[in-house]
Each structure stands twice: as structure tokens, then as C-alpha cells.
Short mmCIF file of C-alpha atoms and ligand atoms in Angstrom, two decimals:
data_model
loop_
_atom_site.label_atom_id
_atom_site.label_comp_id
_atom_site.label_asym_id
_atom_site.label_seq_id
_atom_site.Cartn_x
_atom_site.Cartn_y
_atom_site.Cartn_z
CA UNK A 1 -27.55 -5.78 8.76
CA UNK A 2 -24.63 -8.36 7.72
CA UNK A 3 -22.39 -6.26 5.49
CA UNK A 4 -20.96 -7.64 2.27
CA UNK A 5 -17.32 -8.65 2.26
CA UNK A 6 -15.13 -6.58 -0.13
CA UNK A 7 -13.10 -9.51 -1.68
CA UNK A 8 -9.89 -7.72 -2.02
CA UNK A 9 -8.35 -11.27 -3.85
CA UNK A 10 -10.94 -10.85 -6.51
CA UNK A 11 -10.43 -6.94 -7.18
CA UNK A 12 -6.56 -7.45 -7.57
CA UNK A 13 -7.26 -10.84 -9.80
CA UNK A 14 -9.24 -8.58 -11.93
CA UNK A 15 -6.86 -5.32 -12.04
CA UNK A 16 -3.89 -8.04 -12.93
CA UNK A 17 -5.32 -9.60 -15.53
CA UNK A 18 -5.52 -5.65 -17.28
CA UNK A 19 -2.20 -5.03 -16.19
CA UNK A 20 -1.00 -8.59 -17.63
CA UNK A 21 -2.21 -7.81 -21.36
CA UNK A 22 -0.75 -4.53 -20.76
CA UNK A 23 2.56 -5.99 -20.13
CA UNK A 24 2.10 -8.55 -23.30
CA UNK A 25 1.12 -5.12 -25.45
CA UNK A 26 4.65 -3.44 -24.24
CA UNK A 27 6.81 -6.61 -25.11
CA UNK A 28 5.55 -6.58 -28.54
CA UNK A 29 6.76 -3.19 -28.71
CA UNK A 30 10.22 -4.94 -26.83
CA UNK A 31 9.29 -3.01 -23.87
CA UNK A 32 9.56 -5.29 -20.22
CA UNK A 33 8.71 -3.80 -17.21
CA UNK A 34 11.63 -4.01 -14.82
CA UNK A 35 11.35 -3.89 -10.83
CA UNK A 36 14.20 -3.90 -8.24
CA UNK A 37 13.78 -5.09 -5.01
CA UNK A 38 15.94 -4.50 -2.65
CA UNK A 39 15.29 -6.47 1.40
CA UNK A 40 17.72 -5.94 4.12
CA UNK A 41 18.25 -8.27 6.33
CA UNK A 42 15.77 -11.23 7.52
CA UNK A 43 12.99 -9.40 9.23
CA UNK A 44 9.75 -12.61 8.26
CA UNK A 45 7.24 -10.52 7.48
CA UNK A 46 9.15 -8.45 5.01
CA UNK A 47 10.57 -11.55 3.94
CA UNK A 48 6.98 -12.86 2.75
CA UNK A 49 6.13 -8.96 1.58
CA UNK A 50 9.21 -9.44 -0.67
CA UNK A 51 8.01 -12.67 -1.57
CA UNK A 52 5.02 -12.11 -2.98
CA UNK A 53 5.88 -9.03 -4.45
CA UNK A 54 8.21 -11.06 -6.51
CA UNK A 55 6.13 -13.45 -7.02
CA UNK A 56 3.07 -11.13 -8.44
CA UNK A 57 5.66 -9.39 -10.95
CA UNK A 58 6.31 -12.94 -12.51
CA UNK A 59 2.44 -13.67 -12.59
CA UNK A 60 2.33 -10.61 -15.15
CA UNK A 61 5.24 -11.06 -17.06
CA UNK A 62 7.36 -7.79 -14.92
CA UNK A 63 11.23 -8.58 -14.64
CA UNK A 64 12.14 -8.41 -11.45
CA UNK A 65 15.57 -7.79 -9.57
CA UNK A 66 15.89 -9.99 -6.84
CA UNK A 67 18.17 -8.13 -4.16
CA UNK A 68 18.32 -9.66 -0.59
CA UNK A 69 21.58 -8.37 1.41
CA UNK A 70 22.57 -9.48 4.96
CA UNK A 71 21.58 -7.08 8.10
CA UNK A 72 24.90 -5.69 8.29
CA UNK A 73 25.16 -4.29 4.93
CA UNK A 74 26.86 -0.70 4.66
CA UNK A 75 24.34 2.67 4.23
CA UNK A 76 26.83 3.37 1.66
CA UNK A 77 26.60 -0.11 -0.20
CA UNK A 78 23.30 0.21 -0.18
CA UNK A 79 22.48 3.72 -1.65
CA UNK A 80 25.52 2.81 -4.16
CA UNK A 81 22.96 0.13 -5.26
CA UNK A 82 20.29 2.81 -5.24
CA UNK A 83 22.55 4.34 -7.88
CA UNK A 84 23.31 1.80 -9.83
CA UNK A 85 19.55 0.90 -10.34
CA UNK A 86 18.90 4.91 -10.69
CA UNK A 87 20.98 4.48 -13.96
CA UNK A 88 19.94 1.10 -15.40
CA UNK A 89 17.59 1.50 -18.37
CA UNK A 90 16.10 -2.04 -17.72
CA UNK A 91 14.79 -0.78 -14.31
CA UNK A 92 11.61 0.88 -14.03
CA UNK A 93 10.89 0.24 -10.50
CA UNK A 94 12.83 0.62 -7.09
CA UNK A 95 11.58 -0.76 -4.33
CA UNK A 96 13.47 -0.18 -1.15
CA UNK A 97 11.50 -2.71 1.91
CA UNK A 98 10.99 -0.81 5.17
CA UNK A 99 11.82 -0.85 7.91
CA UNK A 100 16.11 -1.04 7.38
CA UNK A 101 17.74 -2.00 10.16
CA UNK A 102 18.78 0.79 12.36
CA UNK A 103 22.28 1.65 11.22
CA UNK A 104 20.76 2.89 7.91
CA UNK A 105 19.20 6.31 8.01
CA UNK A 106 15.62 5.84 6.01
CA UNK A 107 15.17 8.77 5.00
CA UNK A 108 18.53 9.00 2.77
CA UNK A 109 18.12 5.97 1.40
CA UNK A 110 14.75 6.91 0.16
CA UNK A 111 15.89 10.57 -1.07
CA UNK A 112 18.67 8.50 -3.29
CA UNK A 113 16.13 6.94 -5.32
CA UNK A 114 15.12 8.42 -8.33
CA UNK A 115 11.65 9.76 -7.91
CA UNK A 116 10.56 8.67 -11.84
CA UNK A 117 11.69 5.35 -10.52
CA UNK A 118 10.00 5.80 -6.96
CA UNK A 119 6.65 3.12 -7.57
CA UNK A 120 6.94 3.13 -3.80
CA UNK A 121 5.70 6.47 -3.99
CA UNK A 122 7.52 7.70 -1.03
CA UNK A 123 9.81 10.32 -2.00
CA UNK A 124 9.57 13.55 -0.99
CA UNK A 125 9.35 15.01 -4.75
CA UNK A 126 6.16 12.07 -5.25
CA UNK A 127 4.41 13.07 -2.03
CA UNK A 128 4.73 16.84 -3.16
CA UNK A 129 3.04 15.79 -6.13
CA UNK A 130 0.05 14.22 -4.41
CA UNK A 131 -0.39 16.85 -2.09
CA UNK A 132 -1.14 19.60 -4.67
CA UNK A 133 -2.75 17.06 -7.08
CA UNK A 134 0.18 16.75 -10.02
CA UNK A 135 0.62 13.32 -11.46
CA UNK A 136 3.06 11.25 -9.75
CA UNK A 137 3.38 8.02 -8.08
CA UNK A 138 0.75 7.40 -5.56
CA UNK A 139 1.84 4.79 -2.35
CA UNK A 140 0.26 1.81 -3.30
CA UNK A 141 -1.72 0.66 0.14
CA UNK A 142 -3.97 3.93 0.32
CA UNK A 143 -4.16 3.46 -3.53
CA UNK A 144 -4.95 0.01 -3.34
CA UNK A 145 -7.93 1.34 -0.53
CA UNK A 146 -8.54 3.89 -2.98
CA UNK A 147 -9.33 1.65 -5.86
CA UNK A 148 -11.28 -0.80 -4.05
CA UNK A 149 -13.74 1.77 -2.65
CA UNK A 150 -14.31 3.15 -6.43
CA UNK A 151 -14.54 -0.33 -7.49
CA UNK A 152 -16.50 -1.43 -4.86
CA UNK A 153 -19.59 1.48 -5.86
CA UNK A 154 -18.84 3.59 -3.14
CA UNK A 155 -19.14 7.44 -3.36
CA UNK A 156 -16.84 9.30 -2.02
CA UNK A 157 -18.21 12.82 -2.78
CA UNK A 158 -18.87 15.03 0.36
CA UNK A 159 -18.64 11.34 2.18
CA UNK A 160 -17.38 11.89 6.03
CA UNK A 161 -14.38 9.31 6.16
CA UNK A 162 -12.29 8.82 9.59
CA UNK A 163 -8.83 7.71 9.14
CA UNK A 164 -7.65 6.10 12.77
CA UNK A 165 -3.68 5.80 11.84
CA UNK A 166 -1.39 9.28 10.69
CA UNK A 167 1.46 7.07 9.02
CA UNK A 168 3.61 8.52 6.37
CA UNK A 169 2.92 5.16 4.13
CA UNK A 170 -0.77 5.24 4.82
CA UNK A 171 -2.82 7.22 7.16
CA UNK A 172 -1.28 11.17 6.11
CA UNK A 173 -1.17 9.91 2.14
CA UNK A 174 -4.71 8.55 1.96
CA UNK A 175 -6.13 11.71 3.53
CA UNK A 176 -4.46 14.07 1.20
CA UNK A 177 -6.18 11.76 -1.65
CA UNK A 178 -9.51 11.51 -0.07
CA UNK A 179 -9.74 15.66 -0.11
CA UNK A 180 -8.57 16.13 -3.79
CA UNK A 181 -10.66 17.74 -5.73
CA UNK A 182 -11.85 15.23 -7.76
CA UNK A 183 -14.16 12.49 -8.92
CA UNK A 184 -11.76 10.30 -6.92
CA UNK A 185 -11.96 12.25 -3.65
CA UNK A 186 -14.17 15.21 -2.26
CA UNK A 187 -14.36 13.40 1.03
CA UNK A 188 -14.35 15.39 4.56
CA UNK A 189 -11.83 13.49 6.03
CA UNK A 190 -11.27 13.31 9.55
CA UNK A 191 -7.45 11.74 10.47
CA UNK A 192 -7.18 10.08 14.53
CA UNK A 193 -4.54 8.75 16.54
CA UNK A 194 -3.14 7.65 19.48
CA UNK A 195 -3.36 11.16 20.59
CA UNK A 196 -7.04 11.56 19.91
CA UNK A 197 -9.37 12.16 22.24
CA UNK A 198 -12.56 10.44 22.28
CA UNK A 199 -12.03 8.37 19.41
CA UNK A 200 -15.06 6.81 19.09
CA UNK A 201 -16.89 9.85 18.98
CA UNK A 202 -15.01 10.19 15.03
CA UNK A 203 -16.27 7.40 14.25
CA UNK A 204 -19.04 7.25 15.00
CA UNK A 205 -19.86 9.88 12.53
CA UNK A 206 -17.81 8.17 9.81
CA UNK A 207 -19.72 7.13 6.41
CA UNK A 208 -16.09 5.28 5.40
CA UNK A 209 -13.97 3.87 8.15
CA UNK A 210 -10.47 3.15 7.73
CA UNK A 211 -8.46 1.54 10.45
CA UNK A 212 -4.40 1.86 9.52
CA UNK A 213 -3.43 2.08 13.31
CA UNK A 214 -1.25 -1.49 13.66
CA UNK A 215 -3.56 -2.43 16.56
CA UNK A 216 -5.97 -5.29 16.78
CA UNK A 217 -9.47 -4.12 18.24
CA UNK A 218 -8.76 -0.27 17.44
CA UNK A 219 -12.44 -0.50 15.71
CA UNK A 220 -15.08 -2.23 17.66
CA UNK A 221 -19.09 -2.68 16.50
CA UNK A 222 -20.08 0.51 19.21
CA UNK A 223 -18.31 2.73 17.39
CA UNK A 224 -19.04 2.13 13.89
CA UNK A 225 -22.38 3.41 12.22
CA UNK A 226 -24.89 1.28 11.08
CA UNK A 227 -24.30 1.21 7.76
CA UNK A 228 -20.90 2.19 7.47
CA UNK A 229 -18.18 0.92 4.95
CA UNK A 230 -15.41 0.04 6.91
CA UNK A 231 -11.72 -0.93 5.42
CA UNK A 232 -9.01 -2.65 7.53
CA UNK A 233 -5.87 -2.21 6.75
CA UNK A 234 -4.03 -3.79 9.86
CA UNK A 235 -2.71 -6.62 9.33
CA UNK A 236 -1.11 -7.90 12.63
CA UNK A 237 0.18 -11.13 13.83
CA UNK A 238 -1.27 -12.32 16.63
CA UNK A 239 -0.68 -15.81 18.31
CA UNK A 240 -2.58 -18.84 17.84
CA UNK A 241 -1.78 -22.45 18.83
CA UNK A 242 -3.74 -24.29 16.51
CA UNK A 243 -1.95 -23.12 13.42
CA UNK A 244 1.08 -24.81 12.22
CA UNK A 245 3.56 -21.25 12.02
CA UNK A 246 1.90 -20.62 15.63
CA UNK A 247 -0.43 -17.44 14.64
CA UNK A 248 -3.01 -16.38 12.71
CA UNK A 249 -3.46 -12.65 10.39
CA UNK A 250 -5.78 -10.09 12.05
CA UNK A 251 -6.63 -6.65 11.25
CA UNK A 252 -7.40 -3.76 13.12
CA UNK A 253 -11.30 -4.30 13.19
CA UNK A 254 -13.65 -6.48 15.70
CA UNK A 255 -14.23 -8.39 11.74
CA UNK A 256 -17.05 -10.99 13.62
CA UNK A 257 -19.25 -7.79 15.02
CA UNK A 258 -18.41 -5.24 13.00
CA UNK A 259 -19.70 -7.27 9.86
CA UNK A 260 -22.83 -7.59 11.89
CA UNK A 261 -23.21 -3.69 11.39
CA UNK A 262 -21.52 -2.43 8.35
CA UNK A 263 -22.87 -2.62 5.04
CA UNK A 264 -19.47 -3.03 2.91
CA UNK A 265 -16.49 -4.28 5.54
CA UNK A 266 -13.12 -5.68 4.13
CA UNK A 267 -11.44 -8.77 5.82
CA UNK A 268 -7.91 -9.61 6.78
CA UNK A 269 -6.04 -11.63 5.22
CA UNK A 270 -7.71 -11.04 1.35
CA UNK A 271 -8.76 -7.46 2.06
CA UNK A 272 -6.76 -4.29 1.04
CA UNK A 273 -3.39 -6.67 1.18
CA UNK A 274 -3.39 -7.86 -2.44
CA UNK A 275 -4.31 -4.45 -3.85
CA UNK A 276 -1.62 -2.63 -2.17
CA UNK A 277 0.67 -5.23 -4.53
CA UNK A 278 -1.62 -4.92 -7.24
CA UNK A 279 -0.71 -0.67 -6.84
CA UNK A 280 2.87 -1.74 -7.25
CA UNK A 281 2.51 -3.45 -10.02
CA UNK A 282 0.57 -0.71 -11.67
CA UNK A 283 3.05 1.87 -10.95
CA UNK A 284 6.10 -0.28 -12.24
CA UNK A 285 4.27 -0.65 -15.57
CA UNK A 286 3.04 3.13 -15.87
CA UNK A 287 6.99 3.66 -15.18
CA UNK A 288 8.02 1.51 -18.05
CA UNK A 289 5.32 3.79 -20.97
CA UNK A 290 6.57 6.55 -19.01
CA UNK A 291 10.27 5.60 -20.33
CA UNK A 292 8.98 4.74 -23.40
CA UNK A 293 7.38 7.93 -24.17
CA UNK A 294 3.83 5.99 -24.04
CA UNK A 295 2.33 8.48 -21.60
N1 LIG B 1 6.92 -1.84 4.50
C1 LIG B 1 5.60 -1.93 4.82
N2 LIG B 1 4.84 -1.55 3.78
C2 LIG B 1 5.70 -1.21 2.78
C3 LIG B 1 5.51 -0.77 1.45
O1 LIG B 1 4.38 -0.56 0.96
N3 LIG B 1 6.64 -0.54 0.73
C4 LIG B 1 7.87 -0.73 1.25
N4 LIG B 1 8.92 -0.47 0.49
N5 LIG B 1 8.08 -1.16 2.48
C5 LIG B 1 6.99 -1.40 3.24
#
């Protein structure tokens, strides 16, 4: 079996162009969604997350807040920022990029932010929410997976899933989804790590894949079921002479055999990237109804 590609470019095209006439309904109204971005130092591949983050809130008509401060900015500077954005009615959106360089304790900053502001979905008060199944922000890359498996066809209900990857911003958030009660979830979900033993064992099992470990080759074609819908979410840099920046995108999956066994695999780059965007986007806009009493 040759699986079909999920094309993650042409989900997102489709969920933007909702979200863009939702943004032309608000400003009639003389509502704009408004996003703050805030990048610490000059890490690249933040630099292109931020990039295209910014770039995709223009595409739909969101304001964005362009904030890029030098590595050696203050913790305090920073969550005074926080603050200010906390209290500025124009912002609906805060979106702090990780990782912050080490003299800047993560955890405060993300505390500071206001969690009806949080489209990150990564404060405490949001996660709480998810876990017990109250509305909230969800974090947008297991959203984004979320999403495309629903819009893909895929049934989730009583499906076995394996998670390989227990991060707080995907692997631990997307299995708390996946078990909801709900149309959405009702998966058995199954979470590995480096710690596992016999990982291939899990997956081998797995209806639903999904790789989040930040490791190329984590999922190779022996362990996956024939069959099997398998998402990547790695994306890692690996090098590669023959390209002009000196490396190419790859996920976590062995993409060229696995697709030779799967019936619904995503790819990397144009997989579960430009939903996890399109789940910011979403968020920032459900903030700005949320303000305006529209929800
Ligand atoms: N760093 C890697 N992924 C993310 C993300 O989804 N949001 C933020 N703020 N930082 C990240």
C-alpha cells in the first residue's frame, strides 16, 4: 500500500480562508484582531517561526505587534512588556517564542501572561482547562494534528494512538485531547519516550502514529502497521550540501518507507507545520469575539 499524503498546506489554505472572512465580518463591526509577538534574541529557527507567524496574521487581515529584543534583554523588561500587552485593549493575542535564553526563567514569563490572552495555550490556568475538558485555549501544534486528522476522515473513537514524544507543547497536551470524552477524542492513547522500553512494540499496535520526539528516524516502516495513519511532527534540520542554506527539513519518520506502508502519512516540510500557525491564528481571532462579547 502507498499511503496518501495529508497535504497539511492545503488544510491550513482552506481553514484561513474561513478565518479571513471571519476577520473581514469583525472589522465591519470595527473589531481587528490584535497579536503580540514577542522573540528574544536571534535563535534562526525561531527567527523564521516568528516570521511566518507574522507573516500569516497579515495574510488574514490580524494586526500584529512586531517585538524582537536583543539576547540580553532583562527578565524584568520583558514580563513588564508582558504587562503592558496584558492591559492593551488592541491586543488579543500574546505570543511569547520559546525557548528564552537562559537568564530568563520560562516558566514566569509564561505565568505573567494573561491566560484570556494566552493563544499559545500554555498557561497553567489554559492547560487546567484542557485537562478536565472546559473551554480554553488549546496549544496550537496538537490542535493543528487534531484538526487535520478530523479533517482528514479519520476516526478517532476507541482508535489505539501512540504518541512517541511527552513534551509540555505537544506530546502530554495532545494526549489529554485524544482521551476527552468527545466526538473529537475517545482514543486509547498510549504516550512513549526516551525512557520506553521496547518502543516498537507501541507501535506497532498503533491505528494513529504520532512522532513529536525531535529525532529523525524515531519511526521506521518495521514498526508501523500496515495501514496505519501516521503524523510527523518533527521537524529537524539536518545537513545537506546540495542546498543553498546547507540543509534540508526532516521529520521524525523514515517518510520514503513508511509511505510505502501507511495508508494516510503526513510529510515534512507542508505537514502539521502550517496548521500549528493556522491554530494560532484561530485562537487570536476567537480571543478578539471573546472581547467583544461575540462568544
Ligand atoms: N517554540 C516552538 N514551538 C512553539 C510554539 O508553538 N509557540 C511558542 N511560543 N514557542 C514555540
Amino acid at each position: 500500500m502507498t499511503a496518501q499524503i495529508i497535504d497539511g498546506k492545503a488544510l491550513a489554505a482552506a481553514m484561513r480562508a474561513e478565518l479571513k472572512d471571519t476577520v473581514t465580518k469583525l472589522k465591519t463591526k470595527g473589531i481587528t484582531p490584535g497579536l503580540a509577538v514577542i522573540l528574544v534574541g536571534q535563535d534562526p529557527a525561531s527567527q523564521s517561526y516568528v516570521t511566518a507567524k507574522e507573516k500569516a496574521c497579515a495574510e488574514i487581515g490580524i494586526y500584529s505587534d512586531d517585538n524582537r529584543l536583543p539576547a540580553e534583554t532583562s527578565e524584568a523588561d520583558l514580563l513588564a512588556l508582558v504587562k503592558r500587552f496584558n492591559a492593551d485593549p488592541k491586543i488579543h493575542g500574546i505570543l511569547v517564542q520559546l525557548p528564552l535564553p537562559k537568564h530568563i526563567d520560562e516558566d514566569k514569563v509564561l505565568l505573567a501572561i494573561d491566560p484570556d490572552k494566552d493563544v499559545d495555550g500554555f498557561h497553567p490556568v489554559n492547560v487546567g482547562r484542557m485537562v478536565v475538558g472546559q473551554k480554553g485555549f488549546l496549544p496550537c501544534t496538537p490542535h493543528g494534528v487534531l484538526q487535520m486528522l478530523l479533517r482528514s476522515g479519520v476516526s478517532l473513537e476507541g482508535a489505539e494512538v501512540v504518541i512517541v514524544g511527552r513534551s509540555n507543547i505537544v506530546g502530554k497536551p495532545l494526549a489529554n485531547m485524544l482521551i476527552q470524552k468527545s466526538p473529537t477524542g475517545n482514543a486509547t492513547v498510549t504516550v512513549c519516550h526516551t525512557r520506553t522500553k521496547h518502543l516498537a512494540e507501541h507501535v506497532q499496535r498503533a491505528d494513529i502514529v504520532i512522532a513529536a520526539a525531535g529525532r529523525p528516524g524515531t519511526v521506521t516502516a518495521e514498526m508501523v502497521k500496515a495501514g496505519a495513519v501516521v503524523i510527523d511532527v518533527g521537524v529537524n534540520r539536518v545537513e545537506d550540501a546540495t542546498k543553498k542554506n546547507g540543509y534540508r527539513l526532516v521529520g521524525d519518520v523514515d517518510f520514503e518507507a513508511v509511505k510505502e506502508k501507511a495508508s494516510l502519512i503526513t510529510p515534512v516540510p507542508g505537514g502539521v507545520g502550517p496548521m500549528t500557525i493556522t491554530m494560532l491564528l484561530h485562537n487570536t481571532v476567537q480571543s478578539a469575539r471573546q472581547a467583544a462579547g461575540l462568544l
